[in-house]
Amino acid sequence: MADAAWKRVAAEAEVREGEPVVVEVGTDKILLVRIKGTIHAVNHECPHYQEKLEKGVLFGTEIVCKSHFARIDVTTGRVLSPPAYNDLPVYPVKIENGEVWLGASENPKFPKPPANLGSDPRLFVIVGAGAAGNAAAEFLRRGGFAGRIVMLTPEPDRPYDRPNLSKDFITGKAGEDWLPLHGSKFYPAQGIELMTGRRVVSLDPKKKTVGIEGGESLSFDKLLIATGGVPRRLPVPGADGAGCHLLRSAADAKAIVASAAAAKSAVVIGAGFIGLEMAGSLREKGLDVTIVAPEPVPLAHVFGDRIGAYMKSLLEGKGVTLLLGRTPKEIGGPAGAKTVTLSDGTTVKAGFVVIGLGILPAVDWLSGTGLVEDGAVPVDEQMRTRAADVFAAGDLAAVPDTEWGRRRVEHWIVAQRQGARAAAVMLGRDPGVPEVDVFWTKFAGASLKSVGSTRGHDQVVYRGSVEEGKFLAGFYRRGKLTGAATLAMPQDLVAIERLLRLGVPPRPEQIQDAGFDLVKAARAV
Ligand SMILES: Cc1cc2nc3c(=O)[nH]c(=O)nc-3n(C[C@H](O)[C@H](O)[C@H](O)COP(=O)(O)OP(=O)(O)OC[C@H]3O[C@@H](n4cnc5c(N)ncnc54)[C@H](O)[C@@H]3O)c2cc1C
Ligand code: FES
């Protein structure tokens, strides 16, 4: 490298052990981190949604982004754990006369596929190209798999950012070009055979084949089942009519955007995360929005009444009307002039209706395989199903749970991490300690995040104030911390995720005591 390429960026003494510092080189902002005496330099923007990594939490060589908990190795720039996809640029560092100098950035966005691609004769098939399927394909290649990877989806699109469909895509802040997780050249360059427009309709686990709609079939050496879920339908007259929308796919979201462009008002049925996000986004777009749902307080079954009531007040503050404690009985009228009749006889008029009642696992195509139980696919901690060489991950996978026997989680990062975990096991590697569930939702200007499981709690303790919108809540069941949630105290939540993962959760009084340094406790483990 030419000497001119080197830039002096800081005095060496300014970069203290374990305390990231941001420096500027031209328009780039770069994070300097000293670990065991050596200074490393990486770009400071998280490759997921460009959060500033200096606000994250450093554990050894690993920085955890405060927004959605991607884990990145600051010495190599490599993504260790989703939701980030691409690696970070790293910069060569030299120290001269007590000054830190940086060279030009290195590191491709994604590791090159193995040079011996094709030398492994095996074919790994991934059914589903969503969070779990895409992560599995990526981590198979990151893990050096040199065989064929075929990933199938009935959708026309390459893998895209599903969580955004109810957020910035609806408001218009993120356009269609923003949705794909990778550029169009990514999959061919990685040797990942993405087959769009292909619905898998059957599986023979003994013969190790999958059947594709239209008659084609594929033999596999290993298979990942990652078909996610289908939206629950509303069982009332008129719910399938024109101007009534479900939301799971990009096509669904585009149809809602088209309806919103021609309407002044909307009814959202369901006050789960998707309903609340959709209501917040449509309101932000300027529509009059009414939410209809049976529960008296949204999210109370997950986070308790206090947090639920606060989140509800945020939506009300933005002008969303919540008609709670009632259910829809009938939906009438043409698209553009819908009438929703409720259980208490009230009617609500709106241009269109969005129904958000959660999902059912997409397991129809697995009937007769013996792999489905209680409507889901049970797996062990290694994401193995009951059939040899067949794995499952994502919304349809029921994983072992010490408290409940099994649990199924419907979260983006969980699905990605399960996909990555399945990939490690498919490669014959130890996938390590299972991840703690991580979730975020964003509406009415607030980003609520949680780790672990908050359901079924019998005690909640707080740090900060829920009503002031800045808190950390610890959820306990029979004296044991099972999960935590936060608004505006993400570093503490990052610490709790680690403490839960390593099996040393904080006690209630430690969460309540704002003077107890959770990050320090997590670093000490
Ligand atoms: C609008 C919206 C917003 C969300 N927001 C959040 C959020 O903020 N935070 C969060 O944690 N989670 C969120 N989620 C949930 C999250 O997106 C899911 O948990 C996650 O996508 C599950 O991943 P998956 O891989 O199991 O399924 P999916 O991502 O749904 O992928 C399933 C894939 O399988 C394909 N498929 C289905 N049937 C077949 C078949 N027969 N043959 C072949 N392919 C098939 C589908 O086309 C798709 O490609 C949101 C979901 C939605 C719909
Ligand atoms: S912005 Fe960093 S994980 Fe999402």
XYZ file of C-alpha atoms and ligand atoms in Angstrom:
582
model
C 0.000 0.000 0.000
C 1.314 3.471 -0.893
C 2.316 5.561 2.130
C -0.080 8.276 0.941
C -2.936 5.889 1.666
C -2.178 6.049 5.396
C -3.942 8.700 7.475
C -3.143 9.761 11.015
C -6.358 9.557 13.016
C -5.573 9.742 16.742
C -2.942 9.771 19.409
C -2.348 6.235 20.614
C -3.015 7.266 24.231
C -6.557 8.388 23.291
C -7.572 4.808 22.545
C -7.985 3.080 25.875
C -8.449 -0.640 26.411
C -12.055 -1.728 25.737
C -13.351 1.823 25.155
C -14.312 2.329 21.476
C -13.418 5.703 19.959
C -14.833 7.113 16.706
C -12.519 8.913 14.284
C -13.202 10.479 10.886
C -11.315 9.833 7.686
C -12.843 11.928 4.925
C -16.523 11.054 5.009
C -15.957 7.692 6.764
C -16.421 7.269 10.475
C -14.294 4.524 11.934
C -14.368 2.758 15.254
C -11.030 2.250 16.977
C -11.009 -0.450 19.618
C -8.028 -1.491 21.720
C -8.168 -5.152 22.740
C -5.369 -6.657 24.800
C -3.164 -3.741 23.800
C -3.718 -3.976 20.023
C -5.786 -1.326 18.244
C -8.319 -2.520 15.650
C -10.312 -0.356 13.235
C -13.702 -1.108 11.654
C -16.438 1.003 10.127
C -18.726 2.293 12.857
C -22.082 1.635 11.154
C -23.889 -1.590 11.903
C -24.413 -3.359 8.562
C -28.037 -4.083 9.526
C -29.840 -0.715 9.861
C -26.708 1.462 10.197
C -26.931 1.986 13.972
C -23.786 3.539 15.458
C -21.754 0.690 16.869
C -20.014 2.909 19.429
C -23.369 2.873 21.240
C -23.245 -0.921 21.386
C -21.629 -3.054 24.058
C -18.191 -4.611 23.706
C -17.520 -8.071 25.102
C -13.938 -9.085 24.348
C -13.549 -8.917 20.560
C -17.299 -8.909 19.958
C -19.464 -5.805 19.763
C -23.221 -6.155 20.187
C -25.293 -3.555 18.356
C -27.782 -1.870 20.660
C -30.590 -1.784 18.086
C -31.220 -5.424 17.247
C -28.290 -7.181 18.878
C -26.231 -8.208 15.834
C -22.862 -9.496 17.044
C -19.793 -8.461 15.089
C -16.124 -9.309 15.603
C -14.319 -5.959 15.666
C -10.964 -7.560 14.876
C -12.146 -9.099 11.575
C -15.354 -7.150 10.767
C -17.157 -10.501 10.452
C -20.822 -10.859 11.375
C -21.027 -13.505 14.098
C -24.763 -13.412 14.601
C -27.736 -11.949 12.678
C -29.670 -9.757 12.007
C -26.740 -8.128 10.158
C -25.920 -9.787 6.816
C -22.802 -8.108 5.514
C -19.417 -7.833 7.134
C -17.882 -4.509 8.110
C -14.966 -2.877 6.320
C -11.814 -3.187 8.431
C -8.838 -0.822 8.206
C -5.181 -1.752 8.618
C -3.686 0.015 11.662
C -0.099 1.091 12.287
C 1.343 2.929 15.250
C 4.188 5.361 14.690
C 5.663 7.693 17.291
C 2.632 7.310 19.548
C 0.152 8.056 16.736
C -2.489 5.813 15.182
C -2.484 5.589 11.378
C -5.115 3.864 9.232
C -4.721 2.417 5.751
C -7.392 1.951 3.086
C -10.315 -0.278 4.056
C -10.302 -3.978 3.307
C -12.785 -6.797 3.676
C -15.424 -7.703 1.138
C -19.039 -7.280 2.271
C -19.346 -11.026 2.384
C -16.662 -13.732 2.470
C -15.932 -15.161 -0.971
C -17.453 -18.620 -1.496
C -14.960 -21.455 -0.952
C -12.414 -21.708 -3.776
C -13.242 -25.419 -4.096
C -16.961 -24.732 -4.681
C -18.472 -27.806 -6.303
C -15.879 -30.181 -4.860
C -18.398 -31.407 -2.263
C -20.926 -33.584 -4.131
C -23.732 -33.021 -1.614
C -26.921 -31.036 -2.215
C -28.479 -29.164 0.687
C -32.046 -28.046 0.000
C -33.668 -25.187 1.881
C -37.447 -24.909 1.580
C -38.372 -21.271 2.234
C -36.363 -18.129 1.534
C -37.325 -16.021 4.534
C -35.452 -15.194 7.722
C -34.450 -18.753 8.616
C -33.885 -20.089 5.098
C -31.774 -17.160 3.954
C -29.658 -17.161 7.122
C -29.050 -20.893 6.736
C -27.864 -20.447 3.141
C -25.556 -17.599 4.154
C -24.112 -19.445 7.122
C -23.575 -22.622 5.110
C -21.359 -20.607 2.789
C -19.781 -18.643 5.658
C -19.057 -22.040 7.183
C -17.187 -23.111 4.031
C -19.747 -25.536 2.571
C -18.546 -26.323 -0.953
C -21.563 -28.322 -2.168
C -24.782 -27.176 -3.866
C -27.322 -25.084 -1.979
C -30.796 -24.859 -3.485
C -33.298 -22.501 -1.817
C -36.931 -22.539 -2.941
C -39.756 -20.048 -2.462
C -43.117 -19.591 -4.195
C -42.649 -15.819 -4.016
C -41.282 -13.917 -7.016
C -38.833 -11.912 -4.909
C -35.396 -12.697 -3.573
C -35.226 -12.758 0.265
C -36.405 -9.466 1.734
C -36.805 -7.585 4.989
C -40.171 -8.848 6.201
C -40.295 -6.814 9.458
C -40.158 -3.610 7.470
C -43.369 -4.464 5.630
C -45.426 -3.056 8.507
C -43.015 -0.233 9.322
C -41.066 2.023 6.933
C -42.398 0.311 3.816
C -45.948 1.325 4.743
C -45.020 4.889 5.689
C -43.052 5.221 2.453
C -39.732 5.920 4.172
C -38.371 2.677 2.682
C -39.117 1.969 -0.970
C -39.263 -1.322 -2.810
C -35.557 -1.165 -3.642
C -34.813 -1.136 0.074
C -36.526 -4.463 0.811
C -34.136 -7.136 -0.568
C -31.586 -8.402 1.930
C -28.934 -8.606 -0.792
C -28.312 -7.297 -4.286
C -29.333 -9.412 -7.278
C -25.759 -10.632 -7.843
C -25.315 -11.958 -4.305
C -26.925 -15.385 -4.696
C -25.259 -16.342 -7.993
C -21.921 -15.040 -6.679
C -22.274 -17.218 -3.587
C -23.303 -20.250 -5.591
C -26.697 -20.256 -3.878
C -29.324 -21.491 -6.333
C -32.336 -19.370 -5.440
C -35.418 -20.814 -7.118
C -38.244 -18.292 -6.951
C -41.788 -19.120 -8.034
C -41.395 -22.709 -6.758
C -43.802 -24.015 -4.137
C -42.758 -27.252 -2.467
C -45.778 -29.501 -2.037
C -44.436 -32.706 -0.519
C -41.583 -34.326 1.355
C -40.548 -37.971 1.465
C -38.101 -38.103 4.385
C -37.138 -41.732 3.717
C -36.354 -41.285 0.021
C -34.958 -37.819 0.820
C -36.898 -36.022 -1.898
C -39.118 -32.950 -2.054
C -41.852 -32.510 -4.638
C -42.371 -29.141 -6.315
C -45.709 -27.860 -7.598
C -45.916 -28.802 -11.287
C -44.384 -32.254 -10.839
C -40.638 -31.627 -10.512
C -38.800 -33.236 -7.598
C -35.410 -32.787 -5.963
C -33.267 -35.281 -4.043
C -31.337 -33.899 -1.124
C -28.541 -34.928 1.187
C -29.760 -32.585 3.894
C -32.931 -30.523 4.068
C -33.955 -27.439 6.008
C -37.686 -26.843 6.477
C -38.163 -23.061 6.790
C -41.588 -22.236 5.362
C -42.581 -19.881 8.193
C -46.270 -19.159 8.671
C -49.490 -18.153 6.992
C -51.689 -15.394 8.434
C -54.698 -16.503 10.466
C -57.963 -15.644 8.757
C -60.778 -13.808 10.472
C -63.757 -16.176 10.619
C -66.542 -13.614 10.069
C -68.686 -12.847 6.998
C -67.018 -10.499 4.563
C -63.477 -10.867 5.956
C -62.240 -12.237 2.612
C -63.867 -9.471 0.597
C -62.236 -6.809 -1.570
C -60.498 -4.145 0.511
C -59.678 -6.597 3.341
C -55.983 -7.362 3.656
C -53.838 -9.930 5.436
C -50.129 -9.230 5.812
C -47.248 -11.643 5.465
C -45.562 -11.089 2.119
C -44.180 -8.166 0.140
C -47.108 -8.613 -2.255
C -49.535 -8.204 0.685
C -47.740 -5.042 1.802
C -47.772 -3.579 -1.715
C -51.524 -4.162 -1.876
C -51.964 -2.315 1.445
C -49.839 0.589 0.216
C -52.054 0.776 -2.896
C -55.228 0.777 -0.765
C -53.769 3.422 1.545
C -52.975 5.684 -1.405
C -56.653 5.741 -2.325
C -58.137 6.002 1.194
C -58.422 8.432 4.070
C -59.112 5.873 6.789
C -58.396 2.267 7.799
C -59.547 -0.273 10.350
C -56.899 -2.576 11.775
C -58.246 -5.762 13.337
C -55.928 -7.182 15.993
C -53.721 -5.414 18.535
C -50.683 -7.703 18.377
C -47.355 -6.365 17.148
C -48.287 -6.343 13.497
C -51.646 -4.671 14.153
C -50.065 -1.988 16.335
C -47.209 -1.384 13.885
C -49.612 -1.220 10.954
C -51.851 1.238 12.814
C -48.872 3.415 13.731
C -47.516 3.410 10.169
C -50.871 4.168 8.504
C -51.459 6.987 10.999
C -47.995 8.361 10.222
C -49.068 8.369 6.581
C -51.949 10.655 7.563
C -54.865 8.180 7.601
C -57.532 8.028 10.316
C -56.926 4.659 11.951
C -59.107 2.567 14.250
C -57.857 -0.594 15.945
C -60.406 -3.241 16.935
C -59.357 -6.014 19.332
C -60.823 -8.137 22.137
C -58.155 -7.551 24.782
C -58.624 -4.582 27.139
C -54.911 -3.690 27.046
C -52.729 -4.473 24.029
C -49.599 -6.553 24.675
C -50.585 -7.134 28.338
C -50.323 -10.918 27.917
C -46.705 -10.496 26.833
C -45.405 -7.511 28.809
C -48.032 -6.906 31.521
C -50.667 -4.183 31.913
C -48.297 -1.346 32.754
C -46.147 -1.556 29.616
C -49.217 -2.403 27.492
C -51.067 0.670 28.768
C -48.072 2.895 28.064
C -47.656 1.576 24.502
C -51.392 2.103 23.958
C -51.096 5.696 25.188
C -48.349 6.337 22.631
C -50.639 5.295 19.780
C -53.504 7.354 21.196
C -51.133 10.295 21.448
C -50.581 9.979 17.694
C -54.340 10.029 17.096
C -55.085 6.311 16.641
C -58.493 5.220 17.997
C -58.492 1.932 19.904
C -61.821 0.105 20.235
C -60.810 -2.605 22.687
C -62.840 -5.273 24.462
C -64.846 -6.014 21.313
C -64.564 -8.110 18.200
C -65.634 -7.727 14.578
C -68.802 -9.605 13.638
C -69.144 -8.742 9.975
C -67.374 -6.745 7.296
C -69.375 -5.269 4.465
C -69.133 -2.758 1.649
C -66.946 -2.522 -1.451
C -63.220 -1.723 -1.426
C -62.921 1.964 -0.599
C -66.051 2.017 1.582
C -65.871 -0.784 4.118
C -68.148 -1.101 7.132
C -67.007 -3.181 10.102
C -69.759 -4.204 12.520
C -68.540 -4.955 16.038
C -69.799 -7.263 18.806
C -71.297 -4.328 20.732
C -73.304 -3.260 17.663
C -71.020 -0.314 16.809
C -70.073 0.138 13.168
C -66.820 1.609 11.917
C -66.456 2.898 8.368
C -63.120 2.968 6.578
C -61.536 2.793 3.146
C -59.951 -0.576 3.819
C -59.299 -3.158 6.523
C -56.079 -4.857 7.632
C -56.411 -8.085 9.597
C -53.502 -8.965 11.887
C -54.373 -12.011 13.957
C -51.023 -13.789 14.026
C -49.994 -16.824 12.025
C -50.313 -20.571 11.735
C -47.141 -22.519 10.873
C -46.933 -23.289 7.134
C -46.835 -27.081 7.478
C -49.567 -28.238 5.039
C -46.986 -29.608 2.642
C -45.582 -31.847 5.403
C -48.767 -33.841 5.951
C -48.122 -37.575 6.151
C -44.424 -37.146 6.957
C -44.817 -37.675 10.720
C -42.795 -34.507 11.304
C -45.686 -32.307 12.446
C -47.077 -32.267 15.976
C -49.651 -29.793 17.311
C -49.433 -27.903 14.044
C -45.667 -27.264 14.311
C -42.414 -29.108 13.617
C -40.737 -30.287 16.819
C -36.937 -30.058 16.769
C -34.151 -30.725 19.251
C -31.594 -28.140 20.366
C -29.646 -28.850 17.172
C -32.708 -27.991 15.030
C -33.006 -31.652 13.973
C -36.468 -33.006 13.237
C -37.428 -36.636 13.809
C -36.184 -37.576 10.321
C -32.498 -38.113 9.645
C -30.849 -35.198 7.808
C -34.015 -33.094 7.991
C -33.844 -29.869 10.009
C -36.363 -27.129 10.723
C -36.011 -23.500 11.781
C -38.056 -20.337 12.139
C -41.706 -19.679 12.942
C -42.763 -23.293 12.420
C -40.093 -24.915 14.607
C -41.043 -25.944 18.147
C -37.811 -25.883 20.150
C -37.195 -27.517 23.567
C -38.008 -25.258 26.505
C -37.185 -26.037 30.141
C -40.278 -24.200 31.400
C -42.943 -25.094 28.830
C -41.684 -28.317 27.264
C -41.597 -26.704 23.842
C -41.987 -23.195 22.502
C -42.477 -21.721 19.062
C -41.225 -18.200 18.512
C -42.384 -15.853 15.780
C -39.517 -13.365 15.689
C -37.209 -12.365 12.858
C -33.873 -12.540 14.687
C -34.814 -15.823 16.363
C -35.644 -17.344 12.963
C -32.356 -16.079 11.500
C -30.330 -17.416 14.408
C -32.106 -20.772 14.231
C -31.303 -20.905 10.510
C -27.639 -20.158 11.243
C -27.655 -22.788 13.992
C -29.162 -25.396 11.675
C -26.455 -24.566 9.108
C -23.710 -25.230 11.669
C -25.213 -28.618 12.551
C -25.719 -29.483 8.848
C -21.977 -28.879 8.508
C -21.290 -31.242 11.401
C -20.221 -28.450 13.747
C -21.115 -27.783 17.366
C -23.532 -24.838 17.222
C -22.740 -23.828 20.812
C -25.122 -22.663 23.519
C -28.637 -21.957 22.177
C -29.371 -18.281 21.628
C -31.707 -16.297 23.847
C -34.801 -15.052 21.989
C -34.507 -11.430 20.836
C -37.407 -9.313 19.631
C -38.114 -5.723 18.674
C -41.140 -3.813 17.534
C -41.426 -0.177 16.539
C -44.486 2.047 16.414
C -45.625 5.510 17.465
C -41.991 6.612 17.605
C -40.946 3.996 20.177
C -38.766 0.916 19.761
C -39.704 -1.741 22.303
C -37.193 -4.554 22.601
C -37.183 -7.760 24.577
C -34.959 -10.748 25.257
C -35.820 -14.197 26.563
C -39.404 -15.039 27.324
C -41.660 -12.507 29.031
C -44.870 -14.592 28.874
C -46.184 -16.440 31.897
C -44.359 -14.185 34.372
C -45.499 -13.901 38.001
C -43.318 -10.924 38.949
C -42.107 -7.860 37.052
C -39.472 -5.485 38.418
C -38.483 -2.175 36.862
C -35.538 0.130 36.522
C -36.425 3.648 35.306
C -40.014 4.667 34.601
C -42.436 3.036 32.177
C -44.608 6.150 32.124
C -41.635 8.325 31.151
C -40.785 5.963 28.300
C -37.395 4.942 29.667
C -37.309 1.660 31.528
C -35.896 -1.806 31.855
C -38.348 -4.483 33.012
C -37.283 -7.872 34.334
C -39.816 -10.716 34.069
C -39.574 -13.456 36.669
C -41.330 -16.779 36.945
C -41.058 -18.702 40.204
C -38.146 -16.487 41.225
C -36.183 -17.023 37.989
C -35.564 -14.307 35.385
C -37.001 -15.570 32.098
C -36.929 -12.370 30.061
C -36.560 -8.592 30.004
C -37.839 -5.660 27.962
C -36.863 -2.064 27.474
C -37.640 1.268 25.996
C -34.548 3.470 25.690
C -32.192 1.393 27.901
C -30.860 -0.990 25.237
C -27.345 -1.485 26.612
C -28.800 -2.941 29.803
C -30.913 -5.302 27.699
C -27.829 -6.362 25.735
C -26.208 -7.183 29.074
C -29.215 -9.204 30.196
C -29.263 -11.153 26.938
C -25.688 -12.210 27.635
C -26.344 -12.982 31.292
C -29.338 -15.135 30.325
C -27.354 -16.900 27.621
C -24.528 -17.676 30.037
C -26.954 -18.855 32.721
C -26.330 -16.127 35.320
C -29.454 -13.931 35.208
C -29.600 -10.908 37.541
C -31.693 -10.936 40.706
C -34.738 -8.637 41.012
C -32.949 -6.180 43.312
C -30.061 -5.909 40.837
C -32.452 -4.891 38.055
C -34.231 -2.403 40.326
C -30.973 -0.833 41.517
C -29.980 1.710 38.848
C -26.521 1.781 40.447
C -25.936 -1.890 39.658
C -23.903 -1.977 36.454
C -25.441 -4.755 34.348
C -22.946 -4.289 31.516
C -20.041 -4.656 33.926
C -21.682 -7.766 35.407
C -22.119 -9.243 31.920
C -18.487 -8.496 31.040
C -17.308 -10.172 34.206
C -18.888 -13.536 33.338
C -45.310 -7.505 8.586
C -44.438 -8.245 9.544
C -43.670 -7.550 10.460
C -42.872 -8.219 11.369
N -42.122 -7.498 12.247
C -41.314 -8.142 13.108
C -40.508 -7.415 14.040
O -40.542 -6.191 14.091
N -39.718 -8.108 14.857
C -39.649 -9.466 14.835
O -38.899 -10.044 15.613
N -40.400 -10.181 13.978
C -41.230 -9.558 13.123
N -41.998 -10.274 12.258
C -41.940 -11.738 12.301
C -40.821 -12.269 11.416
O -40.870 -11.702 10.150
C -40.928 -13.772 11.359
O -40.775 -14.292 12.661
C -39.861 -14.370 10.440
O -39.975 -13.878 9.140
C -39.961 -15.872 10.452
O -39.004 -16.391 9.600
P -39.230 -17.764 8.820
O -38.016 -17.976 8.015
O -39.687 -18.795 9.763
O -40.472 -17.463 7.893
P -40.610 -16.419 6.702
O -39.685 -15.281 6.876
O -42.054 -16.137 6.563
O -40.137 -17.238 5.442
C -40.862 -18.329 4.976
C -40.459 -18.589 3.553
O -41.019 -19.823 3.135
C -41.631 -19.651 1.872
N -42.630 -20.708 1.726
C -43.825 -20.840 2.334
N -44.433 -21.982 1.927
C -43.584 -22.580 1.050
C -43.626 -23.777 0.301
N -44.652 -24.620 0.360
N -42.581 -24.073 -0.517
C -41.504 -23.253 -0.585
N -41.413 -22.118 0.130
C -42.439 -21.784 0.929
C -42.164 -18.236 1.958
O -42.488 -17.746 0.692
C -40.967 -17.552 2.567
O -39.972 -17.334 1.600
C -42.832 -9.633 11.349
C -43.600 -10.343 10.434
C -44.401 -9.666 9.537
C -45.245 -10.438 8.552
S -28.968 -1.806 13.363
Fe -27.516 -3.102 14.314
S -28.572 -4.927 14.627
Fe -30.005 -3.677 13.663
